[in-house]
mmCIF file of C-alpha atoms in Angstrom:
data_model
loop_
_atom_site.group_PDB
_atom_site.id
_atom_site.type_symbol
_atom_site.label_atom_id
_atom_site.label_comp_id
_atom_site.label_asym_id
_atom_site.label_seq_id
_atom_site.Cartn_x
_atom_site.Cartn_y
_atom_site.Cartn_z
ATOM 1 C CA UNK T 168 -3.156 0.161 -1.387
ATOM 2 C CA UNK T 169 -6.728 1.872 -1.058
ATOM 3 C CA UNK T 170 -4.699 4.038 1.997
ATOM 4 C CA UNK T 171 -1.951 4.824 -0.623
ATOM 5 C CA UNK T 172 -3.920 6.213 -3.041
ATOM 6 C CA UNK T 173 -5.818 8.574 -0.237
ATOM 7 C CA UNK T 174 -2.586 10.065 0.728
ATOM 8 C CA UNK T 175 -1.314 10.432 -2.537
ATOM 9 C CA UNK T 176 -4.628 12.235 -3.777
ATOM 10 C CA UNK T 177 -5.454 14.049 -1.403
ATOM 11 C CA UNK T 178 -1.442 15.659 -0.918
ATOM 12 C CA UNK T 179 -0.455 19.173 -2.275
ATOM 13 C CA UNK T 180 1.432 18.856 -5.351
ATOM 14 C CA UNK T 181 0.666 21.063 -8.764
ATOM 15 C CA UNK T 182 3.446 21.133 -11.144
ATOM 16 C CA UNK T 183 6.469 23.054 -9.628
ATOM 17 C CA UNK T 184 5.587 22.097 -6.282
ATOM 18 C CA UNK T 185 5.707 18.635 -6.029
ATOM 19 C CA UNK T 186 7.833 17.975 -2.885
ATOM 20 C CA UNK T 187 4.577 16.935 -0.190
ATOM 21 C CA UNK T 188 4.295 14.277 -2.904
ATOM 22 C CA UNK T 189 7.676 12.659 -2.996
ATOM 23 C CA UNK T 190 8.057 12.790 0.763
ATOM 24 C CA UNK T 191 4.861 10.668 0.996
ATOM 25 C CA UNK T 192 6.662 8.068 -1.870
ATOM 26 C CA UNK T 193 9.974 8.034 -0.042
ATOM 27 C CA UNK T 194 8.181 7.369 3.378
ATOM 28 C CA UNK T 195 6.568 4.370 1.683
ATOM 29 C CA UNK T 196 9.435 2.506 -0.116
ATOM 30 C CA UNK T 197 11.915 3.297 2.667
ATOM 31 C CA UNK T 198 12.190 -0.607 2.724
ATOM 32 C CA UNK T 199 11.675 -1.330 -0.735
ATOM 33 C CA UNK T 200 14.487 0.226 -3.099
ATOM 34 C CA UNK T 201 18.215 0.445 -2.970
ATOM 35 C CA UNK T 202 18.410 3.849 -4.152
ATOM 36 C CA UNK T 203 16.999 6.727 -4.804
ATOM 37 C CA UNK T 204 17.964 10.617 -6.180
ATOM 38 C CA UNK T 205 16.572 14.086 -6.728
ATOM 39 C CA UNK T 206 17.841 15.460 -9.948
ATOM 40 C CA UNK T 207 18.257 19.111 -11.020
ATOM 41 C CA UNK T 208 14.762 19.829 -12.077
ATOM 42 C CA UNK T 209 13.235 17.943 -8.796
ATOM 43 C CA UNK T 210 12.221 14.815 -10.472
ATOM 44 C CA UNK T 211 12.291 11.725 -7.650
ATOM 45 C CA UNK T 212 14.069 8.364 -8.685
ATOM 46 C CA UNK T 213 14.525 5.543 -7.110
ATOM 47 C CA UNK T 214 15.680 2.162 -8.144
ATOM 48 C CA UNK T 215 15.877 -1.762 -6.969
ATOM 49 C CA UNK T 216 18.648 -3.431 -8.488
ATOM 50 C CA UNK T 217 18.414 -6.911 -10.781
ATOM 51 C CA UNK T 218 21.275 -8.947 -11.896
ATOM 52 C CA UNK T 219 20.669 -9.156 -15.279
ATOM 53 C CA UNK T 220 22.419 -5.978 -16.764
ATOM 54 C CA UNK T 221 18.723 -4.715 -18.233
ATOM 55 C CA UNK T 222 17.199 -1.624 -16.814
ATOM 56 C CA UNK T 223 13.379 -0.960 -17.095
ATOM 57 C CA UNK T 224 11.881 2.824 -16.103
ATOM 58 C CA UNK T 225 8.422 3.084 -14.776
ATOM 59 C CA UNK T 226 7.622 6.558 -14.787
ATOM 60 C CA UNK T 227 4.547 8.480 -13.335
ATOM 61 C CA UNK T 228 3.975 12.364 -13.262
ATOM 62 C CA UNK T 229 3.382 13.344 -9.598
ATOM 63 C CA UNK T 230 2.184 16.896 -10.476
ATOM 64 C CA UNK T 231 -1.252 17.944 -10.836
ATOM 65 C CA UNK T 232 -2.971 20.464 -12.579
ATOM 66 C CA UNK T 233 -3.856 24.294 -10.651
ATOM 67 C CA UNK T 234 -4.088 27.683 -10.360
ATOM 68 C CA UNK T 235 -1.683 30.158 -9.821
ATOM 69 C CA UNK T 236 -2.540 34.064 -8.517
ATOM 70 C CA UNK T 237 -1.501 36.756 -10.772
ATOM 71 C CA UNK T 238 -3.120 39.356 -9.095
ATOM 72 C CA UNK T 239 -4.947 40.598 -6.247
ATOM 73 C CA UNK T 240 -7.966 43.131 -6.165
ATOM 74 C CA UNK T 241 -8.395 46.349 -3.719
ATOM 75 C CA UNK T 242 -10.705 44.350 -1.918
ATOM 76 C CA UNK T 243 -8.542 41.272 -1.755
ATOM 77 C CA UNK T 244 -10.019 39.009 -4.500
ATOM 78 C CA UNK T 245 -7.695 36.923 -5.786
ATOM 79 C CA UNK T 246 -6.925 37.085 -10.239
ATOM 80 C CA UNK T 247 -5.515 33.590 -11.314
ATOM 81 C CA UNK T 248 -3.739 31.997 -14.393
ATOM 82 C CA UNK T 249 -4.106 28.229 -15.034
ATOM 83 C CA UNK T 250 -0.714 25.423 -14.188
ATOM 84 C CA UNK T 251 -1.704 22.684 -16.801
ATOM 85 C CA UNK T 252 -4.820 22.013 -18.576
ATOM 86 C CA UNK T 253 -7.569 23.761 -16.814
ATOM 87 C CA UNK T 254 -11.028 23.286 -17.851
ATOM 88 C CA UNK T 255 -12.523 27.034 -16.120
ATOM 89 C CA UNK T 256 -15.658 25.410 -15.905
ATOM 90 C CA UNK T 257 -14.928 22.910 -13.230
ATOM 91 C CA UNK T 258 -13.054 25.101 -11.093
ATOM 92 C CA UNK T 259 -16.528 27.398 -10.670
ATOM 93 C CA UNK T 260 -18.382 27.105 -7.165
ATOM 94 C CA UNK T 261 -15.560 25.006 -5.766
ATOM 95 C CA UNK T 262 -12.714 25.428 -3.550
ATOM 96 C CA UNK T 263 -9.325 26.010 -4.180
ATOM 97 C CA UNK T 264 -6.544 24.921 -1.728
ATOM 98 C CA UNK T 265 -3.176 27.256 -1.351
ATOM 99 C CA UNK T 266 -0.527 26.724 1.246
ATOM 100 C CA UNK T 267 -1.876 28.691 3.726
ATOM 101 C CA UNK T 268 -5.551 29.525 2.785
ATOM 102 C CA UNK T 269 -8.296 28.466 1.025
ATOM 103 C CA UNK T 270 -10.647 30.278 -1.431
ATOM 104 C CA UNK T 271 -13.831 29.995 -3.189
ATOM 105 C CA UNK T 272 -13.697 30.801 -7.248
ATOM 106 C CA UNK T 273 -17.049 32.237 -8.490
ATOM 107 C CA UNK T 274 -18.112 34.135 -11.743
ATOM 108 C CA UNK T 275 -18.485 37.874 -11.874
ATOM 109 C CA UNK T 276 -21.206 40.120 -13.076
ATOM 110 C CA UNK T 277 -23.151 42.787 -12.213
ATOM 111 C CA UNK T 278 -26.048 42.049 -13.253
ATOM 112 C CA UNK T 279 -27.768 38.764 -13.787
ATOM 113 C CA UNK T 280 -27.595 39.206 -17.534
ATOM 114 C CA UNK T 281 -23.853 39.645 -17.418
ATOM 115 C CA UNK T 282 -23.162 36.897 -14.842
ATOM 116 C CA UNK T 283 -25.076 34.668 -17.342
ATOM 117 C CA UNK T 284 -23.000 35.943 -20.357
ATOM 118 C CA UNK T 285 -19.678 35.113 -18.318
ATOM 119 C CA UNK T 286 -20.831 31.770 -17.352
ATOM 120 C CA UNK T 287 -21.986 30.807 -21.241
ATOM 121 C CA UNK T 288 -18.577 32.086 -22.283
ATOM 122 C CA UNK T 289 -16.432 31.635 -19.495
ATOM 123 C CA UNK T 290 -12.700 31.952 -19.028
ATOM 124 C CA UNK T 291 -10.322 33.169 -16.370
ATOM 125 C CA UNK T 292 -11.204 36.969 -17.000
ATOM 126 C CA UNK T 293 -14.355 36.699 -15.282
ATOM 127 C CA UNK T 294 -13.343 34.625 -12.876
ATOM 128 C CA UNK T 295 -12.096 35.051 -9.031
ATOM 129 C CA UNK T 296 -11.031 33.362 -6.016
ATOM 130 C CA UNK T 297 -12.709 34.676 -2.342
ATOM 131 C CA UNK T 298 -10.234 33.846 0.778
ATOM 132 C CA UNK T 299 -12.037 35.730 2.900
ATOM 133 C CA UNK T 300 -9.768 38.759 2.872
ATOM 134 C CA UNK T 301 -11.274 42.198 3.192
ATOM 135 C CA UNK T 302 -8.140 43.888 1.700
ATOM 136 C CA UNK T 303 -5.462 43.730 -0.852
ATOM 137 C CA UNK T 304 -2.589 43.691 2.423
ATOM 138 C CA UNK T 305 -4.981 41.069 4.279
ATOM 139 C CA UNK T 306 -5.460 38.906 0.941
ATOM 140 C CA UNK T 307 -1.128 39.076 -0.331
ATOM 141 C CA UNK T 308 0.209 38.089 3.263
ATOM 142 C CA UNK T 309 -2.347 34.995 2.845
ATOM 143 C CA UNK T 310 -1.602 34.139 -0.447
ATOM 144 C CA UNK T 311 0.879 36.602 -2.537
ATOM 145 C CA UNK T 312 0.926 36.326 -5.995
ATOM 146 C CA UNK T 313 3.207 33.474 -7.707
ATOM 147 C CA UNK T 314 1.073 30.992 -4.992
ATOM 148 C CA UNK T 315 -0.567 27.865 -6.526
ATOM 149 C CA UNK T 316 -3.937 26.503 -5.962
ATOM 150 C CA UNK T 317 -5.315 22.949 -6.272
ATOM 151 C CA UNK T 318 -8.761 21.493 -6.282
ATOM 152 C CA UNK T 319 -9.472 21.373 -2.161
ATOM 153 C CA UNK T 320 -10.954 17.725 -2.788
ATOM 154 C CA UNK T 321 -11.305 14.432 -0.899
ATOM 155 C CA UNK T 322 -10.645 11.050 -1.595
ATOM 156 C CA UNK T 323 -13.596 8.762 -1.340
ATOM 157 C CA UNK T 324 -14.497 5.190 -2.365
ATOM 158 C CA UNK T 325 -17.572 4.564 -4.786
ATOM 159 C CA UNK T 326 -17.959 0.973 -4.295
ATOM 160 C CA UNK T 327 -16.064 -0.411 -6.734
ATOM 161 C CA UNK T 328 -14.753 2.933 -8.007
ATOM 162 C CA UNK T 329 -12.165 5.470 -6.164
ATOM 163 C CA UNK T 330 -12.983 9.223 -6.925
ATOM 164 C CA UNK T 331 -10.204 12.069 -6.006
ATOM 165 C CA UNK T 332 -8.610 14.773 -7.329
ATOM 166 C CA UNK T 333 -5.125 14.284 -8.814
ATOM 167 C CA UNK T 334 -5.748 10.617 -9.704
ATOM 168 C CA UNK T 335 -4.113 12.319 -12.700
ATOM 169 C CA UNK T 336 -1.301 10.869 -12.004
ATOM 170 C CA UNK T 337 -1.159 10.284 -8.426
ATOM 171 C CA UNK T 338 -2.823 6.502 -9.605
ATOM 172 C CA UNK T 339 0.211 6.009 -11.457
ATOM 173 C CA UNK T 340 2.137 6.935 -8.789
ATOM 174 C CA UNK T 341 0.598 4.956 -6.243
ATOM 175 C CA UNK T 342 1.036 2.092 -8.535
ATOM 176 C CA UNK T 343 4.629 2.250 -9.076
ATOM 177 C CA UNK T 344 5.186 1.865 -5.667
ATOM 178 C CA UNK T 345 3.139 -1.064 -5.085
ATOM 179 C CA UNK T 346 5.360 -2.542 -7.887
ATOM 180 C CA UNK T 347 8.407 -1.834 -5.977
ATOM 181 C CA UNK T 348 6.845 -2.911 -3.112
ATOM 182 C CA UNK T 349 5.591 -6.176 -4.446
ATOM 183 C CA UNK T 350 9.206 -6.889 -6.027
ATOM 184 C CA UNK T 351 10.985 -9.096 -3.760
ATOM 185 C CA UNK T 352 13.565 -10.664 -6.327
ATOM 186 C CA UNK T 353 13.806 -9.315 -9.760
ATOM 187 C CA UNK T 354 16.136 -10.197 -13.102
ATOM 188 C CA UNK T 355 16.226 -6.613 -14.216
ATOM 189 C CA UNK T 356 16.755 -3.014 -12.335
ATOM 190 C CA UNK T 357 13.725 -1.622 -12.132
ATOM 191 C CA UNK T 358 13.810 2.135 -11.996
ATOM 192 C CA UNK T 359 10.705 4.029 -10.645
ATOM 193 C CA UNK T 360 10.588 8.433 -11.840
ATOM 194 C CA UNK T 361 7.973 10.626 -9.887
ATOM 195 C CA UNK T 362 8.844 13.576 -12.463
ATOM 196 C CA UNK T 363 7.476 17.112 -11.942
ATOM 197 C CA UNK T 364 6.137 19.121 -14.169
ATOM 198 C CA UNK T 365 4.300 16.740 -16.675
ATOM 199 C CA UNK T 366 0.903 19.314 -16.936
ATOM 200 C CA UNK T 367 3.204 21.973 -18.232
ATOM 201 C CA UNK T 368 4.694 20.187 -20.855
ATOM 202 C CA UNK T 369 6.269 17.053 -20.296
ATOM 203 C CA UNK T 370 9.106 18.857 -18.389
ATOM 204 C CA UNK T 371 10.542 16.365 -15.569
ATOM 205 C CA UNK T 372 10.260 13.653 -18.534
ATOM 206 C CA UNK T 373 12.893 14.870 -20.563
ATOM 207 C CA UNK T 374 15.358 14.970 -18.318
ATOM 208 C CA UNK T 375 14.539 11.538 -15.788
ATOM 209 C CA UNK T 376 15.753 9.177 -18.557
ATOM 210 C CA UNK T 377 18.695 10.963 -19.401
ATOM 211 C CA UNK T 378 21.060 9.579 -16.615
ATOM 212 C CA UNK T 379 20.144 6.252 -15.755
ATOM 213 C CA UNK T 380 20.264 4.961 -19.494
ATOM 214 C CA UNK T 381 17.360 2.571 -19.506
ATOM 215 C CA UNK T 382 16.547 0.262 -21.987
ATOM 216 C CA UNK T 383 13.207 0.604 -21.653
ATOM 217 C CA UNK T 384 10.520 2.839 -20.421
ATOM 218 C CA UNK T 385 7.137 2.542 -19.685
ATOM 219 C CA UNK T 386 4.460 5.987 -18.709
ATOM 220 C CA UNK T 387 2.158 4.656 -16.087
ATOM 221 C CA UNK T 388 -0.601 7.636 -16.777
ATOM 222 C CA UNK T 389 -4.503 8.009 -17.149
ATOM 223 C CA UNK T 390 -6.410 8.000 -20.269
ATOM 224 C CA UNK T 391 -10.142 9.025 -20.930
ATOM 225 C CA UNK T 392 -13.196 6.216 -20.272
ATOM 226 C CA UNK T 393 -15.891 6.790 -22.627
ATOM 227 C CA UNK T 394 -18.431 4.566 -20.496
ATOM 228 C CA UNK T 395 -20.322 7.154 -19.614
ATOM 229 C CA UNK T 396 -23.370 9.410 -21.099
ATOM 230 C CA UNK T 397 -22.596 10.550 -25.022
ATOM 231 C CA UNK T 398 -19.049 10.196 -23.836
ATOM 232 C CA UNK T 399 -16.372 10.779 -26.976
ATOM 233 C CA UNK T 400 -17.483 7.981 -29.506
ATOM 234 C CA UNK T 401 -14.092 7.167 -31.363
ATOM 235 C CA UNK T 402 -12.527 6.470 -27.889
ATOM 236 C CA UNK T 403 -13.247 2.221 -26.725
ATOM 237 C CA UNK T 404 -11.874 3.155 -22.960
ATOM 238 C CA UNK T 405 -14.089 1.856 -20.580
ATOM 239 C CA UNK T 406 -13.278 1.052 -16.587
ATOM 240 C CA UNK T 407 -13.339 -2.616 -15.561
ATOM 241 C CA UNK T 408 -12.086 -3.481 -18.197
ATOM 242 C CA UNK T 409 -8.419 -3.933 -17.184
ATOM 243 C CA UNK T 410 -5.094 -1.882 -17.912
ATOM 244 C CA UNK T 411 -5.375 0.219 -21.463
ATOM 245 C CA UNK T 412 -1.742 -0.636 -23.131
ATOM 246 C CA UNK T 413 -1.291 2.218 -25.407
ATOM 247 C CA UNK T 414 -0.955 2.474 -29.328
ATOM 248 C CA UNK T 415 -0.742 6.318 -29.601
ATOM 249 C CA UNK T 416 -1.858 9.329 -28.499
ATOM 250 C CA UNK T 417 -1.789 13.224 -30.168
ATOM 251 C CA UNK T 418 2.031 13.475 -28.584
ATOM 252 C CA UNK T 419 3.651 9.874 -29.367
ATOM 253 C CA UNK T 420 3.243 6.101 -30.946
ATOM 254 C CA UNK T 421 4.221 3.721 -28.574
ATOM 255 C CA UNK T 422 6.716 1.455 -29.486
ATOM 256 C CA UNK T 423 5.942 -1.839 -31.015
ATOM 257 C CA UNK T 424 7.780 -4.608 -29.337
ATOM 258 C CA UNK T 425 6.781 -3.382 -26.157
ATOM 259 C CA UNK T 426 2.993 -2.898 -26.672
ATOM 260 C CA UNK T 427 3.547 -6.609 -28.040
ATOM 261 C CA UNK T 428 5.063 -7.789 -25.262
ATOM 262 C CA UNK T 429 2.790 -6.354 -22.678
ATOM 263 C CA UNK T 430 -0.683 -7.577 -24.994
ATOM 264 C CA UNK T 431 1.772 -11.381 -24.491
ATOM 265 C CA UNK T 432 2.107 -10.882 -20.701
ATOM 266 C CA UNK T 433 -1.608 -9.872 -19.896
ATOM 267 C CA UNK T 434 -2.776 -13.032 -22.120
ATOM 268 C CA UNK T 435 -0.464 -15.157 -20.151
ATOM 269 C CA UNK T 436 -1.265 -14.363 -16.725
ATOM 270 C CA UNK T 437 -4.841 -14.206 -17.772
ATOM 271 C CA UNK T 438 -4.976 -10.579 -16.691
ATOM 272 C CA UNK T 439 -7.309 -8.088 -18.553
ATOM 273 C CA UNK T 440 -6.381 -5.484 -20.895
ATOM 274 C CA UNK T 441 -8.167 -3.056 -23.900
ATOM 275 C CA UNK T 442 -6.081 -1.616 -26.424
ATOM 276 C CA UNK T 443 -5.902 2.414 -26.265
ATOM 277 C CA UNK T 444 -6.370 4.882 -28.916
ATOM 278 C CA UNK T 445 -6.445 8.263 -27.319
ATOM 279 C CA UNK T 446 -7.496 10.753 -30.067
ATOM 280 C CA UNK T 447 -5.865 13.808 -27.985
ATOM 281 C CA UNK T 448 -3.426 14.612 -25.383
ATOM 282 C CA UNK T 449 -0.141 12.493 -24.591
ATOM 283 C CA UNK T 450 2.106 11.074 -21.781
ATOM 284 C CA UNK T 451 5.556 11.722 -20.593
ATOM 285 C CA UNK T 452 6.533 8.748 -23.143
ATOM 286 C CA UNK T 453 7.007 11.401 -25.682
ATOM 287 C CA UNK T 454 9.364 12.858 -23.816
ATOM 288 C CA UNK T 455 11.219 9.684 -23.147
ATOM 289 C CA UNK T 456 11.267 8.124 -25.783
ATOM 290 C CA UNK T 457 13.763 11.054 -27.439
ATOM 291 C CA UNK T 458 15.996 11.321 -24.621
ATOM 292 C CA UNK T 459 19.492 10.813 -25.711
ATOM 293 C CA UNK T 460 19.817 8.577 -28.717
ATOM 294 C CA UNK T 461 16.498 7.517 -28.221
ATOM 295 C CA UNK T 462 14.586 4.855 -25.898
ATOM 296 C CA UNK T 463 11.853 2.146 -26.685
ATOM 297 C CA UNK T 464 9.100 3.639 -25.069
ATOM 298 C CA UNK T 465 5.081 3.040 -24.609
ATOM 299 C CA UNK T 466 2.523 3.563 -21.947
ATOM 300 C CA UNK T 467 0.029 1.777 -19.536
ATOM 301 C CA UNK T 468 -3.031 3.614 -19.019
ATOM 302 C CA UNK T 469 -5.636 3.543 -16.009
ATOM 303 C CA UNK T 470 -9.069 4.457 -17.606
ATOM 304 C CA UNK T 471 -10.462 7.525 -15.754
ATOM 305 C CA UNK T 472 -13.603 9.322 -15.785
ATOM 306 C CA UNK T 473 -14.025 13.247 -15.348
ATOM 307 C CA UNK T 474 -9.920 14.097 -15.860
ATOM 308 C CA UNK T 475 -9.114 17.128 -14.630
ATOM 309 C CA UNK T 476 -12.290 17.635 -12.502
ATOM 310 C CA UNK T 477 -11.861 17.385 -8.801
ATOM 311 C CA UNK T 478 -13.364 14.106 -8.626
ATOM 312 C CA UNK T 479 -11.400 11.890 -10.862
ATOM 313 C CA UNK T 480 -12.744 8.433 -10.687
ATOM 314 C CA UNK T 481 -11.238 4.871 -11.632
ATOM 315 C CA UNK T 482 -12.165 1.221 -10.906
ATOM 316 C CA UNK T 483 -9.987 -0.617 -8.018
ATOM 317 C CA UNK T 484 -9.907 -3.464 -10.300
ATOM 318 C CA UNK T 485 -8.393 -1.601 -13.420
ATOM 319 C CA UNK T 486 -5.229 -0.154 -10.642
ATOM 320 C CA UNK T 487 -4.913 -3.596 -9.007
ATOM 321 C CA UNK T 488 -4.516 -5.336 -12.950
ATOM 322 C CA UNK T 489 -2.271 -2.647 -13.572
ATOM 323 C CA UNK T 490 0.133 -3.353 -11.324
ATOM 324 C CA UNK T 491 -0.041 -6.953 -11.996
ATOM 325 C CA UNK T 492 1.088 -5.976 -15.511
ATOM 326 C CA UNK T 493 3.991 -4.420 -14.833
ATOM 327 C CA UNK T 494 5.198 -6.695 -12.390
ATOM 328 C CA UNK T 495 4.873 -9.300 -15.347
ATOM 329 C CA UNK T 496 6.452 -7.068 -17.535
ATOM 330 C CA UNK T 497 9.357 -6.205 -14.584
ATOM 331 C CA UNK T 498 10.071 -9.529 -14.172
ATOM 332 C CA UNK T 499 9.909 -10.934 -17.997
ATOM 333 C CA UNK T 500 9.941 -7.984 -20.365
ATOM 334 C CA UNK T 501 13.113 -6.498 -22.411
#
C-alpha cells in the first residue's frame, strides 16, 4: 500500500485537472471492480457489485490544492491566483510544479525593509513564481496563463509516519482502493467516487451521488492532528490513535446511525478509533448528504499534520485501521 500512496501523492492533480490521478486508480483496480464511469463533471466511479440490494458510497476527493497563473511579467515572472485553500506562506521559497515547467515562488521588495513588510503581511500581491524565463514570450509558451501549479514535493517515509503533498486526499484515495481491493465477496455494492473539484467547493460531490442512488455514503478525508507544539487546543485529533469517525465539522453533522454504527464496528473488531470534532472546514459529506432527496451521510477521517503544506504527514497505522473500518462497515453496515 506504502507504493500506492507514493504514486498517488506524488501525481499531478489540482482541482480541474485531476485525470493523472484517476488513470493511476483505474490502473490499480483493473482486477478489482465490475464497473466503473466518468460522469459529466469528470468525477471517477467505480463499483463491485453485492447481492443484497444495499448500496454503500465511499467517496474521496482526488484534487489537490494549487496555483494557477494569471499573469506574466515583461521579464517573464509568473503572477498567480490560489485553486483551493492556499496558505501564501507555505508556498514561499518552494517549488511549484506546472505541466511543462517548474518555478520557484519568492517575495518581492526592493529593499530589505519592504521585502520584510511583504513577508509580515504576505499575500499573493507580493508574491511570484521564477521558471527561469528571461521574457514574457519565453515564460507564456512554458506556462501560459490559465496553467496550474502544485507543490513540486516528494513522498517519503518518517518511520512510522508518511509525509507528501496531496495526502489531502490522495490518503483517502489510496484507501478506497485498498478496500476494493481487499473485497473479495461482499453483501452490499460498494461504490468507490474519486470526485474532482472538492478544494473549490465541494463541486464533484454534488453531483457523484446523484446517479447511483446510494443508501449510504461515507467521505474518506483528512482532518487536523493537534499532537503537535501549541497545536489548536479545542481539537482531540492526534495520529496513532486510529481512524477519527466524524461528529461535525463547520460544513455538515454527520449522520447519527452511521457514526453509531461505525463507533459498534471499530469496538468489535477491536480496531482503534477517536471521535472528531473539527471546529472548521468540512468534507464532501455536505455535499452528499443533500443530493436528491437526501442521503445518510458521515465521514472517516485520517488525522494529518501540516494540511495544505507540501509535506502532509500521517501515521501508517491510522491509514491501515482505516481501511479495516470500512471494510467492516462494507461488509456489515446499512
Amino acid at each position: 500500500m506504502i507504493d500506492l500512496i507514493k504514486k498517488l501523492t506524488e501525481a499531478y492533480g489540482p482541482s480541474g485537472r485531476e485525470s493523472e490521478v484517476h488513470k493511476i486508480i483505474l490502473e490499480e483496480l483493473s482486477d478489482h471492480i465490475d464497473g466503473y464511469k466518468f460522469d459529466a463533471v469528470g468525477n471517477l466511479l467505480v463499483w463491485k457489485y453485492g447481492s443484497s440490494g444495499k448500496k454503500i458510497l465511499f467517496d474521496a476527493h482526488s484534487d489537490e490544492i494549487g496555483l494557477v497563473v494569471t499573469n506574466i511579467t515583461e521579464k517573464g515572472f509568473l503572477r498567480v491566483e490560489s485553486v483551493g485553500g492556499v496558505l501564501p506562506h507555505s508556498f514561499v521559497g518552494h517549488r511549484v510544479r506546472f505541466p511543462n515547467a517548474v518555478g520557484v515562488v519568492y517575495v518581492e521588495g526592493e529593499s530589505e525593509e519592504e521585502r520584510k513588510k511583504n513577508w509580515t503581511n504576505l499575500s499573493l500581491d507580493s508574491m511570484f513564481v521564477d521558471i527561469g524565463a528571461k521574457s514574457y514570450e519565453e515564460a507564456k509558451n512554458k506556462v501560459p496563463i490559465g496553467s496550474f501549479g502544485v507543490y513540486d514535493s516528494y513522498f517519503y517515509q518518517m518511520g512510522e509516519y508518511l509525509v507528501s503533498k496531496a495526502m489531502d486526499d490522495r490518503i483517502g484515495c489510496a484507501v478506497i482502493v485498498e478496500v476494493l481491493k481487499r473485497l473479495k465477496s461482499c453483501p452490499n455494492t460498494i461504490i468507490g467516487s474519486f470526485s474532482v473539484q472538492e478544494e473549490v467547493g465541494l463541486v464533484g460531490a454534488s453531483v457523484a451521488a446523484y446517479t447511483l442512488v446510494p443508501d449510504v455514503c461515507i467521505a474518506v478525508d483528512v482532518t487536523d492532528s493537534a499532537d503537535y507544539p501549541k497545536a489548536f487546543k479545542r481539537h482531540a485529533m492526534a495520529l496513532n490513535k486510529g481512524p477519527a469517525i466524524k461528529i461535525k465539522d463547520r460544513a455538515s453533522i454527520s449522520n447519527r446511525q452511521v457514526v453509531e454504527k461505525l463507533v459498534e464496528l471499530a469496538e468489535a473488531s477491536g480496531i482503534p478509533y477517536q471521535m472528531e470534532v473539527l471546529a472548521f472546514g468540512g468534507t464532501n459529506a455536505a455535499a452528499l448528504q443533500r443530493t436528491r432527496a437526501g442521503i445518510a451521510a458521515a465521514t472517516v477521517s485520517v488525522p494529518t499534520r501540516y494540511v495544505h503544506t507540501p509535506s502532509e504527514t500521517v501515521s501508517v497505522s491510522d491509514v491501515e485501521n482505516t481501511v479495516q473500518l470500512l471494510i467492516e462497515y462494507a461488509t456489515k453496515g446499512v
